XYZ file of C-alpha atoms in Angstrom:
321
model
C 0.000 0.000 0.000
C 2.746 2.418 0.865
C 4.411 1.721 -2.452
C 1.171 2.474 -4.250
C 0.791 5.668 -2.376
C 4.300 6.863 -3.339
C 3.590 6.049 -6.925
C 0.322 7.918 -6.928
C 2.003 10.891 -5.303
C 4.801 10.866 -7.949
C 2.292 10.650 -10.759
C 0.424 13.601 -9.282
C 3.608 15.680 -8.994
C 4.604 14.919 -12.601
C 1.113 15.808 -13.772
C 1.239 19.108 -11.903
C 4.682 19.857 -13.352
C 3.416 19.228 -16.881
C 0.339 21.347 -16.336
C 2.123 24.304 -14.582
C 4.329 25.800 -17.491
C 1.495 26.806 -19.857
C 0.124 29.303 -17.324
C 3.403 31.287 -16.758
C 4.125 31.330 -20.507
C 0.763 32.883 -21.197
C 1.390 35.414 -18.441
C 4.705 36.481 -20.017
C 3.228 36.840 -23.496
C 0.290 38.955 -22.388
C 2.316 42.069 -21.323
C 4.359 41.920 -24.549
C 1.204 42.134 -26.631
C -0.231 45.077 -24.663
C 2.219 47.915 -25.747
C 1.227 47.822 -29.455
C -2.365 48.272 -28.417
C -1.402 51.539 -26.587
C 0.150 53.195 -29.660
C -1.671 51.795 -32.648
C -4.277 49.100 -32.005
C -4.284 46.170 -34.396
C -7.113 43.774 -35.120
C -5.341 40.964 -33.193
C -4.832 43.073 -30.017
C -8.256 44.686 -29.842
C -10.934 43.352 -27.610
C -13.641 41.226 -29.220
C -16.305 43.660 -28.050
C -14.843 46.510 -30.291
C -14.261 45.047 -33.747
C -14.748 48.359 -35.648
C -12.288 50.620 -33.688
C -9.170 49.634 -35.648
C -10.499 50.562 -39.147
C -11.436 54.083 -37.893
C -7.922 54.739 -36.546
C -6.171 53.920 -39.801
C -7.653 56.851 -41.846
C -6.828 59.258 -38.989
C -3.154 58.323 -39.136
C -3.064 58.705 -42.913
C -4.835 62.120 -42.777
C -2.125 63.725 -40.627
C 0.613 63.570 -43.293
C -1.802 64.930 -45.889
C -2.494 67.965 -43.718
C 1.211 68.525 -43.122
C 1.960 68.372 -46.836
C -0.899 70.728 -47.659
C 0.345 73.360 -45.190
C 3.634 74.176 -47.044
C 1.692 74.469 -50.292
C -0.595 77.044 -48.683
C 2.327 78.986 -47.285
C 4.020 78.973 -50.678
C 0.893 80.339 -52.345
C 0.757 83.434 -50.107
C 3.894 85.192 -51.427
C 2.857 84.516 -54.998
C -0.602 85.997 -54.519
C 0.727 89.202 -52.940
C -2.744 90.254 -51.721
C -3.245 88.063 -48.630
C -4.644 90.056 -45.682
C -1.998 90.865 -43.117
C 0.887 89.964 -45.409
C 3.565 92.571 -46.343
C 5.006 92.468 -49.818
C 8.827 92.610 -49.709
C 10.206 96.027 -50.668
C 6.987 98.033 -50.189
C 7.646 98.683 -46.491
C 10.894 100.484 -47.400
C 9.346 103.044 -49.790
C 10.248 106.248 -47.965
C 11.109 109.452 -49.913
C 14.795 109.150 -49.031
C 15.091 105.497 -50.111
C 13.167 106.250 -53.296
C 15.611 109.073 -54.060
C 18.630 106.838 -53.432
C 17.238 104.034 -55.593
C 16.151 106.306 -58.456
C 17.935 106.637 -61.794
C 20.710 109.245 -62.054
C 18.609 111.439 -64.382
C 15.679 111.381 -61.954
C 18.043 112.200 -59.089
C 19.407 115.215 -60.999
C 15.847 116.411 -61.631
C 14.951 116.028 -57.945
C 18.068 117.869 -56.776
C 17.430 120.713 -59.234
C 13.839 121.073 -58.061
C 14.932 121.009 -54.420
C 17.474 123.778 -55.101
C 14.737 125.770 -56.873
C 12.512 125.436 -53.841
C 15.322 126.684 -51.583
C 15.863 129.674 -53.911
C 12.145 130.441 -53.795
C 12.002 130.593 -50.017
C 15.278 132.549 -49.838
C 13.864 135.192 -52.194
C 10.673 135.283 -50.148
C 12.496 135.989 -46.877
C 14.944 138.512 -48.372
C 12.299 140.363 -50.390
C 9.880 140.464 -47.473
C 12.500 142.110 -45.263
C 13.643 144.500 -48.014
C 10.153 145.640 -48.971
C 9.080 146.042 -45.361
C 12.049 148.218 -44.477
C 11.810 150.355 -47.635
C 8.090 150.940 -47.174
C 8.563 151.861 -43.509
C 11.372 154.348 -44.302
C 9.440 155.983 -47.120
C 6.283 156.444 -45.075
C 8.266 157.968 -42.221
C 10.067 160.301 -44.640
C 6.773 161.460 -46.131
C 5.504 162.285 -42.640
C 8.630 164.311 -41.912
C 8.332 166.537 -44.985
C 4.580 166.935 -44.769
C 4.983 170.408 -43.203
C 8.076 171.500 -45.184
C 7.702 174.640 -47.314
C 10.845 174.339 -49.489
C 13.301 171.800 -50.821
C 16.029 172.951 -48.431
C 13.703 172.648 -45.444
C 12.630 169.160 -46.529
C 16.247 168.056 -46.851
C 17.005 169.361 -43.377
C 14.022 167.437 -41.996
C 15.203 164.200 -43.586
C 18.844 164.594 -42.622
C 21.502 162.458 -44.269
C 19.381 159.303 -44.431
C 19.518 157.487 -47.752
C 16.023 156.975 -49.129
C 14.107 157.414 -52.363
C 12.615 160.681 -51.193
C 16.019 162.173 -50.367
C 17.221 161.276 -53.875
C 14.168 162.922 -55.420
C 14.715 166.081 -53.402
C 18.378 166.134 -54.412
C 17.410 165.757 -58.080
C 14.940 168.672 -57.787
C 17.538 170.931 -56.155
C 20.131 170.034 -58.778
C 17.741 170.831 -61.607
C 16.807 174.134 -59.977
C 20.464 175.141 -59.700
C 21.266 174.077 -63.256
C 18.284 176.005 -64.584
C 19.029 179.184 -62.622
C 18.507 182.332 -64.727
C 15.947 180.714 -67.048
C 12.584 182.345 -67.179
C 10.563 179.283 -68.171
C 9.253 177.446 -65.110
C 7.488 174.844 -67.237
C 10.801 173.679 -68.695
C 12.316 173.298 -65.230
C 9.355 171.283 -64.004
C 9.421 169.095 -67.102
C 13.098 168.322 -66.716
C 12.635 167.650 -62.989
C 9.705 165.303 -63.752
C 11.913 163.447 -66.219
C 14.562 162.990 -63.511
C 11.881 161.817 -61.068
C 10.601 159.182 -63.506
C 14.121 157.817 -63.921
C 14.460 157.398 -60.154
C 11.026 155.760 -59.942
C 11.905 153.275 -62.693
C 15.251 152.511 -61.053
C 13.517 151.859 -57.744
C 10.993 149.584 -59.455
C 13.780 147.583 -61.102
C 15.536 147.311 -57.761
C 12.442 145.986 -56.028
C 11.649 143.528 -58.812
C 14.998 141.781 -58.505
C 14.421 138.095 -57.937
C 10.908 138.138 -59.349
C 12.187 136.632 -62.596
C 13.450 133.584 -60.702
C 10.046 133.134 -59.079
C 8.268 133.391 -62.423
C 10.664 130.933 -64.058
C 10.423 128.401 -61.235
C 6.644 128.626 -61.103
C 6.330 128.123 -64.870
C 8.917 125.391 -65.465
C 9.077 123.322 -62.253
C 5.964 121.205 -63.026
C 7.301 120.353 -66.485
C 10.741 119.478 -65.121
C 9.110 117.195 -62.559
C 6.992 115.644 -65.318
C 10.148 114.949 -67.303
C 11.589 113.084 -64.305
C 8.348 111.127 -63.973
C 8.328 110.085 -67.625
C 11.967 109.015 -67.421
C 11.369 107.014 -64.243
C 8.309 105.242 -65.668
C 10.286 104.294 -68.784
C 12.944 102.730 -66.566
C 10.229 100.933 -64.589
C 8.784 99.362 -67.726
C 12.257 98.347 -68.836
C 12.793 96.655 -65.454
C 9.436 94.887 -65.759
C 10.342 93.554 -69.201
C 13.710 92.302 -67.950
C 12.274 90.597 -64.869
C 9.329 89.238 -66.892
C 6.938 89.645 -64.003
C 4.179 92.038 -62.974
C 4.584 91.458 -59.256
C 3.749 94.504 -57.135
C 7.141 94.366 -55.404
C 8.829 94.879 -58.798
C 6.453 97.446 -60.316
C 5.661 99.709 -57.359
C 9.138 101.061 -56.425
C 9.966 102.379 -59.887
C 6.577 104.043 -60.337
C 6.786 105.576 -56.849
C 10.249 106.993 -57.606
C 8.929 108.472 -60.855
C 5.928 110.097 -59.191
C 8.190 111.554 -56.503
C 9.770 113.803 -59.156
C 6.370 115.252 -60.059
C 5.573 115.780 -56.377
C 8.810 117.707 -55.820
C 8.106 119.764 -58.949
C 4.713 120.784 -57.585
C 6.235 121.536 -54.186
C 8.659 123.913 -55.902
C 6.168 125.478 -58.348
C 3.117 126.158 -56.177
C 4.895 128.327 -53.557
C 6.795 130.147 -56.321
C 3.561 131.177 -58.049
C 1.922 132.232 -54.776
C 4.982 134.229 -53.669
C 5.271 135.880 -57.097
C 1.668 137.079 -56.980
C 2.109 138.267 -53.396
C 5.176 140.358 -54.185
C 3.583 141.731 -57.344
C 0.897 143.298 -55.151
C 3.406 144.431 -52.517
C 5.675 146.093 -55.096
C 2.692 147.831 -56.653
C 1.785 149.306 -53.258
C 5.379 150.397 -52.695
C 5.619 152.050 -56.111
C 2.483 154.012 -55.302
C 4.326 155.362 -52.262
C 7.295 156.240 -54.492
C 4.925 158.081 -56.817
C 3.619 160.027 -53.822
C 7.200 160.953 -52.905
C 7.839 162.082 -56.485
C 4.734 164.263 -56.352
C 5.816 165.740 -53.005
C 9.249 166.668 -54.454
C 7.620 168.201 -57.519
C 5.316 170.347 -55.367
C 8.232 171.592 -53.260
C 10.131 172.514 -56.454
C 7.102 174.375 -57.763
C 6.827 176.344 -54.513
C 10.509 177.287 -54.696
C 10.120 178.484 -58.284
C 7.058 180.538 -57.455
C 8.753 181.960 -54.403
C 11.830 182.969 -56.423
C 9.686 184.636 -59.069
C 7.699 186.415 -56.385
C 10.853 187.792 -54.795
C 12.083 188.895 -58.220
C 8.840 190.728 -58.884
C 9.016 192.408 -55.502
C 12.610 193.437 -56.198
C 11.577 194.973 -59.516
C 8.661 196.746 -57.874
C 10.976 198.125 -55.183
C 13.233 199.561 -57.877
C-alpha cells in the first residue's frame, strides 16, 4: 500500500509539473502584446467587443501627413498671390522718400536735386524780399511824414537829414535841376526836366524791387514740367525693369513708379509756392511804387513852390526899384 501511495504521489507531482508551465508562458506573453495596443491598435490586439475601432484609426493616421503636406503648399501660395490680408510684400515697407531718391535713376536724381534747389531759392527770395520791402516801405512812409509840413526843398532836406532813401534822392534831383536852370525864365521847362529825372528814379527803384521776381516766375512756370520729365523718365525705366524681370509682381512694379511720381511731387512743391509768392510780391511792389509816386509828387510840389517863391521875390525886387 505504501508503495502504491508513493507512486500515486509521484504521478500527481509529474502531472502538476506538466500542467504548470502553460500558465506562466501565457502570463509572459500577455504584457508583450499590450504595448502595441497603446500606440496603434491592431485587429489581433483589440478586444472582441470593439471590432470596428481599428479601421477608424487607420484613416486618422493617414490624414495627418496629408495635412502637413498641404500646409507648405498654402504657405508657398501666399507670397505669390501678394494680396493676402496681413501679409507685407517685400520692398513696399521700405518706400520712404529718401530710399526712393537713393534708388532712383541718375537722371531722376538730378531732376529732384534741381527742383529742391529751386525750392530753396524760392524761399530765400521770399524771406529777403519780405525784409527788403518792409524796411523800404517803412522808411518811405516815415520820410513822407517828416516833410509833410516843409515849405521848401532845403527845409525838406534838413528834416530828412543824411538818411539814404528814395525821397532824399528825389529832393536832391529837384535841387540840382533848380540850380542848373538858374537864370531861365521858363518854369514849365524846369518842371518838365525835374519830372523826367523823377521818372528815372522811380523806374530805377521799381527795377531794384523787382529783382528776384524773374526767378520766381521761371520756377513757377517750369518746375511742373521738369518734374513731369523726371516722372516720364522714371516710368520708362520701370517698364524696362518689368520687361527684364518678366513679371508684374507689385514688389517689382511699385518702387519704380513711386520713384517716378516723386519727381512730379517735388516739382509741384517747388512750383506752387513760387507762383503764390510771385503774386504776393507783385501786389506788394505795386503798393510800394504808389508810395514812391507820392514821394515824387511831393518833391515836384516843393520845387514848384521854390520856383514861385523865387519869381515872387524877383517881382518884388523889380517893384521896389
